[in-house]
Amino acid sequence: MTAQSSNTNAETIAQVAKQAFETSQLLAPSERINALHSIRSELESRRDAILAANREDLKVAQAEVDAGRMSKSLLARLDLGRGDKWDSMLQGVLDVASLPDPTGTVLYATELDDGLELYRVSCPIGVLLVIFEARPEVVVNIAALAIKSGNAAILKGGKESNRTAKLLSEAIQAGLANTDIPTTYIQTIETRAEVSSLLAMDQYIDLVIPRGSKELVKNIQHNTRISVMGHADGLCSIYLDESADVEKAKRVVVDAKIDYPSACNALETLIVHESLLKTVWPEVARALLAAKVELLCDEITLKALSSMQNPPQNLPTLVKPSEPSTYDIEHLSLTLSVIVLPSLQSAIKFINQHGSGHTDAIITESDTSASTFCRGVDSASTFVNASTRFADGFRYGYGTEVGISTGRIHARGPVGLEGLVIYKYMMKSRDKAGHIVGEFGSGKKSYKHQRIEASFVPF
């Protein structure tokens, strides 16, 4: 495909997405719910074919890993048949369908004058361009959220999941075909050239959401005028406070590291209070080594492990010295950076300097320390005695998520339905002659600005 033909094709995709969005705005919200149930049925009926395509994608991806051209963490994200991922994906569609409609809600209402009412009302953003790597279930997750929130979407997955994404997209469009929502409401593209063209089409695309590596996110941010929502890294930390309970620490830290190491909410850095070097830290390290986690330790935490009683047999192979750059790395594997610090305040400073603003946690029995940590750490999510793996739209009760935002915009943390709506203002005059601004001012009428209690617009 030539650059010109790619640009033409991309513009057609963007145009019909915009048209589909505009058409959908006059449909009843119930039609969006019908669409989601229809899509879920289509996905279930095509399960065997979709998982077969996913196995083909995995086979090709494994060859890329063996050749050193793909990371193991990327391969892990590609597997749609892993654990309960398929069932969770389908349940996510139903969960989103059952959530309250985020559009049409009155956020603020006031009477400016007798018979002149102003309403601020939630509404969809418009057309979303979502670019992600590897995880094929993202096609369904984002399609569900986009449909429920009234947004059209153009989706671009990684080439490593093309076979799976193609069949998922066909199932989604088949589901839409059973409703009044245009089938072009959710579209997928396959080439980087199309992405490059779409990033320049701010007349059609309203928001870009990248999900993937730091390089992917940064590249998109630097190559578009369109607003971008997302995060570049998932450098999540846990701080073991001086009052940390050893059993609680072991349980939470191990879960945060091993539950899904390649996820952006997995633990990457463990910070140990200096008072725990001979008590809690060795026991936490023992639990991590039992789970075959490689520990990159600073000099002090490394020395503390060298004097362990009955050290694990794999300690010499899995415990290694860290380097200064270690604490700026998102490992996405069974590798954990470890450092000792003298105080809660120094831990907060360290996290704000080296973290990515995603999710960080403290293990403590002190309410004062918990409060200080949660308010001092400048991250989208801050937890007390809970695994960083809880930072997820499904677990937060959003049904699923469109991604994680660490930016300072209207949406932060796991972004569900509420993060995919903005608002507009609606005004209506009930005066027989209508209202004009010229009637207000010095020596004329004054504005009432009397609040109206309303949950929906009465016209």
Coordinates of C-alpha atoms in Angstrom, one line a residue:
M1 CA 0.0 0.0 0.0
T2 CA 1.4 3.4 -1.0
A3 CA 1.5 6.3 1.4
Q4 CA -1.1 8.1 -0.6
S5 CA -3.5 5.2 -0.7
S6 CA -2.9 4.5 3.1
N7 CA -3.8 8.1 3.9
T8 CA -6.9 7.9 1.7
N9 CA -8.0 4.7 3.4
A10 CA -7.4 6.1 6.9
E11 CA -9.4 9.3 6.1
T12 CA -12.3 7.1 4.9
I13 CA -12.1 5.2 8.2
A14 CA -12.0 8.4 10.2
Q15 CA -14.9 10.0 8.3
V16 CA -17.3 7.0 8.6
A17 CA -16.4 6.8 12.3
K18 CA -17.4 10.4 12.8
Q19 CA -20.6 9.8 10.8
A20 CA -21.4 6.8 12.9
F21 CA -20.8 8.8 16.1
E22 CA -23.1 11.6 15.0
T23 CA -25.8 9.1 13.9
S24 CA -25.6 7.3 17.3
Q25 CA -26.3 10.4 19.3
L26 CA -30.0 10.3 18.5
L27 CA -30.4 6.7 19.5
A28 CA -31.9 5.6 22.8
P29 CA -29.3 4.5 25.5
S30 CA -31.1 1.2 25.6
E31 CA -29.8 0.5 22.1
R32 CA -26.3 0.5 23.4
I33 CA -27.2 -2.1 26.0
N34 CA -28.8 -4.2 23.3
A35 CA -25.6 -3.9 21.3
L36 CA -23.4 -5.1 24.1
H37 CA -25.6 -8.2 24.8
S38 CA -25.6 -9.0 21.1
I39 CA -21.8 -8.7 20.9
R40 CA -21.3 -10.9 23.9
S41 CA -23.5 -13.6 22.2
E42 CA -21.5 -13.3 18.9
L43 CA -18.2 -13.7 20.8
E44 CA -19.4 -16.8 22.7
S45 CA -20.7 -18.4 19.5
R46 CA -17.3 -17.8 17.8
R47 CA -15.2 -18.9 20.8
D48 CA -13.5 -21.9 19.3
A49 CA -12.5 -20.0 16.1
I50 CA -11.2 -17.0 18.0
L51 CA -9.1 -19.1 20.4
A52 CA -7.7 -21.2 17.5
A53 CA -6.6 -17.9 15.8
N54 CA -5.1 -16.9 19.2
R55 CA -3.1 -20.1 19.3
E56 CA -1.7 -19.4 15.8
D57 CA -0.7 -15.9 17.0
L58 CA 1.0 -17.5 20.0
K59 CA 2.8 -20.0 17.9
V60 CA 4.3 -17.2 15.7
A61 CA 5.0 -15.1 18.7
Q62 CA 6.9 -17.9 20.4
A63 CA 9.2 -18.2 17.4
E64 CA 9.8 -14.5 17.7
V65 CA 10.7 -14.9 21.4
D66 CA 13.0 -17.8 20.6
A67 CA 14.8 -15.7 18.0
G68 CA 15.2 -12.8 20.5
R69 CA 12.9 -10.4 18.6
M70 CA 10.1 -10.4 21.2
S71 CA 10.0 -10.3 25.0
K72 CA 8.5 -13.0 27.1
S73 CA 6.3 -10.4 28.8
L74 CA 4.8 -9.4 25.5
L75 CA 4.1 -13.1 24.7
A76 CA 2.4 -13.5 28.1
R77 CA 0.0 -10.7 27.3
L78 CA -1.0 -12.2 24.0
D79 CA -2.5 -15.4 25.4
L80 CA -6.3 -15.0 25.4
G81 CA -6.8 -18.6 26.7
R82 CA -4.7 -18.0 29.9
G83 CA -6.5 -18.7 33.1
D84 CA -9.9 -17.1 33.1
K85 CA -9.0 -14.3 30.6
W86 CA -11.7 -15.4 28.1
D87 CA -14.5 -15.7 30.6
S88 CA -13.5 -12.4 32.3
M89 CA -13.5 -10.7 28.9
L90 CA -17.1 -11.9 28.3
Q91 CA -18.2 -11.0 31.8
G92 CA -16.7 -7.6 31.4
V93 CA -19.1 -6.9 28.4
L94 CA -22.1 -7.8 30.6
D95 CA -20.8 -5.8 33.5
V96 CA -20.4 -2.7 31.3
A97 CA -23.9 -3.2 29.9
S98 CA -25.3 -3.3 33.5
L99 CA -23.6 -0.1 34.6
P100 CA -25.5 3.2 34.8
D101 CA -25.6 5.3 31.6
P102 CA -22.8 7.9 32.0
T103 CA -24.3 10.2 29.5
G104 CA -27.2 12.7 29.8
T105 CA -26.6 13.2 33.6
V106 CA -27.1 16.8 34.8
L107 CA -23.9 17.8 36.6
Y108 CA -25.0 21.4 37.3
A109 CA -28.1 23.4 36.7
T110 CA -29.1 27.0 37.4
E111 CA -31.8 29.4 36.6
L112 CA -30.2 32.6 35.2
D113 CA -33.5 34.5 35.0
D114 CA -37.2 33.7 35.3
G115 CA -37.7 31.0 32.7
L116 CA -34.1 30.8 31.6
E117 CA -32.5 27.6 32.6
L118 CA -28.9 26.4 32.1
Y119 CA -27.8 22.7 32.4
R120 CA -24.4 21.2 32.3
V121 CA -24.8 17.6 31.0
S122 CA -22.5 14.7 30.6
C123 CA -21.9 13.6 26.9
P124 CA -19.5 11.4 24.9
I125 CA -16.1 12.6 23.8
G126 CA -16.6 11.6 20.1
V127 CA -14.3 9.4 18.1
L128 CA -11.5 7.5 20.0
L129 CA -8.3 6.2 18.4
V130 CA -7.0 3.4 20.7
I131 CA -3.6 1.9 20.0
F132 CA -2.3 -1.0 22.0
E133 CA 0.2 -3.9 21.9
A134 CA -0.4 -7.6 22.1
R135 CA -3.4 -8.0 24.4
P136 CA -6.2 -9.0 22.1
E137 CA -8.9 -8.8 24.7
V138 CA -8.4 -5.0 24.7
V139 CA -10.4 -4.9 21.4
V140 CA -13.5 -6.2 23.3
N141 CA -12.8 -4.2 26.5
I142 CA -12.6 -0.9 24.7
A143 CA -15.4 -1.6 22.3
A144 CA -17.7 -2.3 25.2
L145 CA -16.7 0.9 27.0
A146 CA -16.9 3.0 23.9
I147 CA -20.4 1.7 23.0
K148 CA -21.8 2.1 26.5
S149 CA -20.4 5.7 26.8
G150 CA -21.6 6.7 23.4
N151 CA -18.2 7.0 21.7
A152 CA -17.1 5.6 18.3
A153 CA -13.7 3.9 18.3
I154 CA -10.9 3.0 15.9
L155 CA -8.7 0.3 17.3
K156 CA -5.1 -0.7 16.4
G157 CA -3.6 -3.7 18.0
G158 CA -0.1 -5.1 17.7
K159 CA 0.8 -7.1 14.6
E160 CA 1.4 -10.1 16.9
S161 CA -2.3 -10.4 17.6
N162 CA -3.7 -9.6 14.1
R163 CA -5.4 -13.0 13.6
T164 CA -7.2 -12.9 17.0
A165 CA -8.1 -9.2 16.7
K166 CA -9.5 -9.7 13.2
L167 CA -12.0 -12.3 14.5
L168 CA -12.9 -10.3 17.6
S169 CA -13.6 -7.3 15.4
E170 CA -15.8 -9.4 13.1
A171 CA -17.8 -10.6 16.1
I172 CA -18.2 -7.1 17.4
Q173 CA -19.4 -5.8 14.0
A174 CA -21.8 -8.8 13.7
G175 CA -23.2 -7.9 17.0
L176 CA -23.7 -4.2 16.0
A177 CA -25.4 -5.4 12.8
N178 CA -28.3 -6.7 15.0
T179 CA -28.9 -3.2 16.3
D180 CA -29.5 0.4 15.0
I181 CA -25.9 1.4 15.8
P182 CA -23.8 1.6 12.6
T183 CA -21.3 -1.3 12.1
T184 CA -18.7 1.4 11.5
Y185 CA -19.1 2.5 15.1
I186 CA -16.2 0.2 16.0
Q187 CA -13.5 -0.3 13.5
T188 CA -10.0 -1.9 13.5
I189 CA -6.9 -1.0 11.5
E190 CA -3.8 -3.0 11.0
T191 CA -0.9 -0.9 9.7
R192 CA 1.4 1.7 11.2
A193 CA 0.9 3.9 8.1
E194 CA -2.8 4.1 8.9
V195 CA -2.0 5.1 12.5
S196 CA 0.4 7.8 11.3
S197 CA -2.3 9.2 9.0
L198 CA -5.0 9.1 11.6
L199 CA -2.8 10.9 14.1
A200 CA -3.0 14.0 11.8
M201 CA -6.8 13.9 11.5
D202 CA -7.8 16.1 14.4
Q203 CA -10.9 17.1 12.4
Y204 CA -12.3 13.6 12.9
I205 CA -10.4 12.0 15.9
D206 CA -11.1 13.5 19.3
L207 CA -8.9 11.5 21.7
V208 CA -6.0 9.1 21.3
I209 CA -5.5 6.4 23.9
P210 CA -2.2 4.5 23.6
R211 CA -1.7 1.3 25.7
G212 CA 1.7 -0.3 25.6
S213 CA 5.4 0.4 26.0
K214 CA 6.9 3.7 27.0
E215 CA 8.3 4.0 23.5
L216 CA 4.8 3.6 21.9
V217 CA 3.2 6.2 24.2
K218 CA 6.0 8.7 23.8
N219 CA 6.0 8.3 20.0
I220 CA 2.3 9.0 19.8
Q221 CA 2.5 12.0 22.2
H222 CA 5.2 13.5 20.0
N223 CA 3.4 12.9 16.7
T224 CA -0.1 14.3 17.1
R225 CA -2.1 17.4 17.8
I226 CA -4.9 15.4 19.2
S227 CA -5.3 15.0 23.0
V228 CA -3.6 11.9 24.4
M229 CA -4.7 10.0 27.5
G230 CA -2.5 7.2 28.9
H231 CA 0.6 6.3 30.8
A232 CA 4.2 5.5 29.6
D233 CA 5.4 3.2 32.5
G234 CA 4.1 1.1 35.3
L235 CA 6.9 1.6 37.8
C236 CA 4.9 0.5 40.9
S237 CA 6.5 0.4 44.4
I238 CA 5.7 -1.0 47.8
Y239 CA 7.2 0.5 50.9
L240 CA 7.6 -1.7 54.0
D241 CA 7.0 0.7 56.9
E242 CA 8.8 0.2 60.2
S243 CA 5.5 -1.0 61.7
A244 CA 4.9 -3.6 58.9
D245 CA 3.5 -6.9 59.9
V246 CA 5.7 -9.7 58.5
E247 CA 2.9 -12.0 57.3
K248 CA 1.0 -9.2 55.7
A249 CA 4.1 -8.0 54.0
K250 CA 4.9 -11.4 52.6
R251 CA 1.4 -12.0 51.3
V252 CA 0.9 -8.6 49.7
V253 CA 4.4 -8.3 48.2
V254 CA 4.5 -11.8 46.6
D255 CA 1.0 -11.3 45.1
A256 CA 1.9 -7.9 43.7
K257 CA 5.0 -9.4 42.0
I258 CA 4.0 -12.8 40.8
D259 CA 0.3 -12.6 40.1
Y260 CA 0.9 -11.2 36.6
P261 CA 4.5 -9.9 36.3
S262 CA 4.1 -8.4 32.8
A263 CA 1.1 -6.2 33.8
C264 CA 1.6 -2.5 34.3
N265 CA 0.3 -2.7 37.9
A266 CA 2.8 -5.4 38.9
L267 CA 5.3 -4.5 41.6
E268 CA 8.7 -3.4 40.3
T269 CA 10.4 -1.8 43.3
L270 CA 10.4 -2.8 47.0
I271 CA 11.5 -0.2 49.5
V272 CA 12.5 -1.5 53.0
H273 CA 12.7 0.6 56.1
E274 CA 16.1 0.3 57.7
S275 CA 14.7 -1.0 61.0
L276 CA 13.4 -4.2 59.2
L277 CA 16.7 -5.4 57.8
K278 CA 17.0 -8.3 60.3
T279 CA 13.3 -9.0 60.8
V280 CA 10.7 -8.5 58.1
W281 CA 13.0 -8.1 55.1
P282 CA 14.7 -11.6 55.3
E283 CA 11.3 -13.3 55.5
V284 CA 9.8 -11.3 52.6
A285 CA 12.9 -12.1 50.6
R286 CA 12.6 -15.8 51.5
A287 CA 9.0 -15.8 50.2
L288 CA 10.0 -14.1 47.0
L289 CA 12.8 -16.5 46.4
A290 CA 10.4 -19.4 46.9
A291 CA 8.4 -17.9 44.0
K292 CA 11.6 -17.8 41.9
V293 CA 11.8 -13.9 41.9
E294 CA 15.1 -12.4 41.0
L295 CA 16.1 -9.7 43.6
L296 CA 18.3 -6.8 42.5
C297 CA 19.4 -5.4 45.9
D298 CA 21.3 -2.4 47.0
E299 CA 24.4 -3.0 49.1
I300 CA 22.6 -2.9 52.5
T301 CA 19.7 -5.2 51.7
L302 CA 22.1 -7.5 49.9
K303 CA 24.3 -7.7 53.0
A304 CA 21.3 -8.4 55.2
L305 CA 20.5 -11.5 53.1
S306 CA 24.1 -12.8 53.2
S307 CA 23.7 -13.5 57.0
M308 CA 20.3 -15.2 56.7
Q309 CA 19.8 -18.4 58.8
N310 CA 19.2 -21.4 56.6
P311 CA 19.3 -19.4 53.3
P312 CA 17.3 -20.7 50.3
Q313 CA 19.3 -22.8 47.9
N314 CA 18.5 -20.4 45.0
L315 CA 19.8 -17.3 46.9
P316 CA 23.2 -17.3 45.2
T317 CA 21.7 -17.4 41.7
L318 CA 18.7 -15.1 42.2
V319 CA 20.0 -12.4 44.5
K320 CA 22.2 -9.9 42.7
P321 CA 23.6 -6.4 43.3
S322 CA 21.6 -3.5 41.8
E323 CA 22.8 -0.5 39.9
P324 CA 21.5 3.1 40.1
S325 CA 19.6 2.6 36.9
T326 CA 17.8 -0.4 38.3
Y327 CA 15.2 1.7 40.1
D328 CA 14.1 3.3 36.8
I329 CA 13.4 0.0 35.1
E330 CA 9.9 -1.5 34.5
H331 CA 11.0 -5.2 34.5
L332 CA 7.7 -6.8 33.5
S333 CA 9.1 -10.1 34.6
L334 CA 10.0 -12.0 37.8
T335 CA 12.6 -9.5 38.7
L336 CA 12.3 -7.0 41.6
S337 CA 14.4 -4.0 42.5
V338 CA 15.1 -3.6 46.3
I339 CA 16.4 -0.6 48.3
V340 CA 16.6 0.3 51.9
L341 CA 15.7 3.8 53.1
P342 CA 15.7 5.5 56.6
S343 CA 12.2 6.9 56.8
L344 CA 8.7 7.2 55.4
Q345 CA 9.5 10.7 54.1
S346 CA 12.5 9.5 52.2
A347 CA 10.4 6.6 50.7
I348 CA 7.8 9.1 49.5
K349 CA 10.5 11.3 47.9
F350 CA 12.1 8.2 46.3
I351 CA 8.8 7.1 44.8
N352 CA 7.9 10.5 43.5
Q353 CA 11.3 10.8 41.9
H354 CA 11.6 7.2 40.4
G355 CA 8.0 6.1 40.1
S356 CA 5.7 6.6 37.1
G357 CA 2.6 7.9 39.0
H358 CA 0.7 4.7 38.4
T359 CA 0.2 2.7 41.7
D360 CA 2.1 2.5 44.9
A361 CA 1.4 0.9 48.3
I362 CA 2.6 0.9 51.9
I363 CA 2.6 -2.0 54.3
T364 CA 2.0 -0.6 57.8
E365 CA 0.1 -0.9 61.0
S366 CA 0.2 2.9 61.6
D367 CA -2.8 4.9 60.5
T368 CA -0.6 8.0 60.6
S369 CA 1.9 6.5 58.2
A370 CA -0.8 5.3 56.0
S371 CA -2.4 8.7 55.8
T372 CA 1.0 10.4 55.1
F373 CA 1.9 7.9 52.4
C374 CA -1.4 8.1 50.6
R375 CA -1.3 11.9 50.5
G376 CA 2.4 12.4 50.0
V377 CA 2.8 9.9 47.1
D378 CA 1.8 11.7 43.8
S379 CA 0.3 8.7 42.0
A380 CA -3.0 7.9 40.5
S381 CA -3.6 5.1 43.0
T382 CA -2.1 4.8 46.5
F383 CA -2.9 1.7 48.6
V384 CA -2.5 0.6 52.2
N385 CA -1.8 -3.1 52.9
A386 CA -3.1 -4.1 49.5
S387 CA -1.5 -5.4 46.4
T388 CA -0.8 -3.0 43.5
R389 CA -2.5 -5.5 41.2
F390 CA -5.9 -4.1 42.4
A391 CA -5.3 -1.1 40.2
D392 CA -7.6 -2.2 37.4
G393 CA -10.9 -1.0 36.0
F394 CA -12.6 -4.4 36.4
R395 CA -11.5 -4.7 40.0
Y396 CA -12.6 -1.1 40.7
G397 CA -16.1 -2.0 39.5
Y398 CA -16.0 -0.3 36.1
G399 CA -16.7 -3.6 34.2
T400 CA -13.5 -3.2 32.4
E401 CA -11.1 -0.3 31.5
V402 CA -10.0 1.6 28.5
G403 CA -6.6 2.1 30.1
I404 CA -4.7 3.7 32.9
S405 CA -4.1 7.5 32.9
T406 CA -1.3 9.1 34.9
G407 CA -1.8 12.5 33.4
R408 CA -3.3 15.6 34.9
I409 CA -6.5 15.6 32.9
H410 CA -10.1 14.8 33.6
A411 CA -9.5 11.1 34.1
R412 CA -6.8 9.5 36.3
G413 CA -6.0 5.9 37.2
P414 CA -8.0 3.1 35.7
V415 CA -10.3 4.8 33.2
G416 CA -13.8 3.4 32.9
L417 CA -17.0 4.9 31.6
E418 CA -16.8 8.2 33.6
G419 CA -13.4 8.8 32.0
L420 CA -14.9 8.6 28.5
V421 CA -17.5 11.4 28.9
I422 CA -17.1 15.1 29.0
Y423 CA -19.9 17.6 29.2
K424 CA -21.8 20.2 27.2
Y425 CA -24.2 23.0 28.2
M426 CA -27.8 23.2 27.3
M427 CA -30.0 26.3 27.8
K428 CA -33.7 26.9 27.3
S429 CA -35.8 30.0 27.6
R430 CA -39.4 29.5 28.5
D431 CA -40.2 33.2 27.9
K432 CA -42.7 33.8 25.1
A433 CA -40.4 36.3 23.5
G434 CA -37.2 34.4 24.2
H435 CA -34.2 35.8 26.2
I436 CA -31.6 38.3 25.0
V437 CA -28.4 39.4 26.7
G438 CA -29.2 43.1 26.0
E439 CA -31.8 43.0 28.8
F440 CA -29.1 42.5 31.4
G441 CA -26.6 44.9 32.9
S442 CA -26.3 48.1 34.8
G443 CA -29.7 49.6 35.4
K444 CA -31.3 46.6 33.8
K445 CA -32.0 43.0 34.9
S446 CA -29.7 41.1 37.2
Y447 CA -28.9 37.4 36.9
K448 CA -30.6 35.2 39.5
H449 CA -28.2 32.2 39.4
Q450 CA -30.5 30.1 41.5
R451 CA -29.6 26.5 41.7
I452 CA -31.9 23.9 40.2
E453 CA -32.1 20.4 41.5
A454 CA -32.3 18.1 38.5
S455 CA -30.9 14.7 37.4
F456 CA -31.9 15.0 33.8
V457 CA -32.6 17.7 31.3
P458 CA -36.4 18.4 31.1
F459 CA -36.4 19.0 27.3

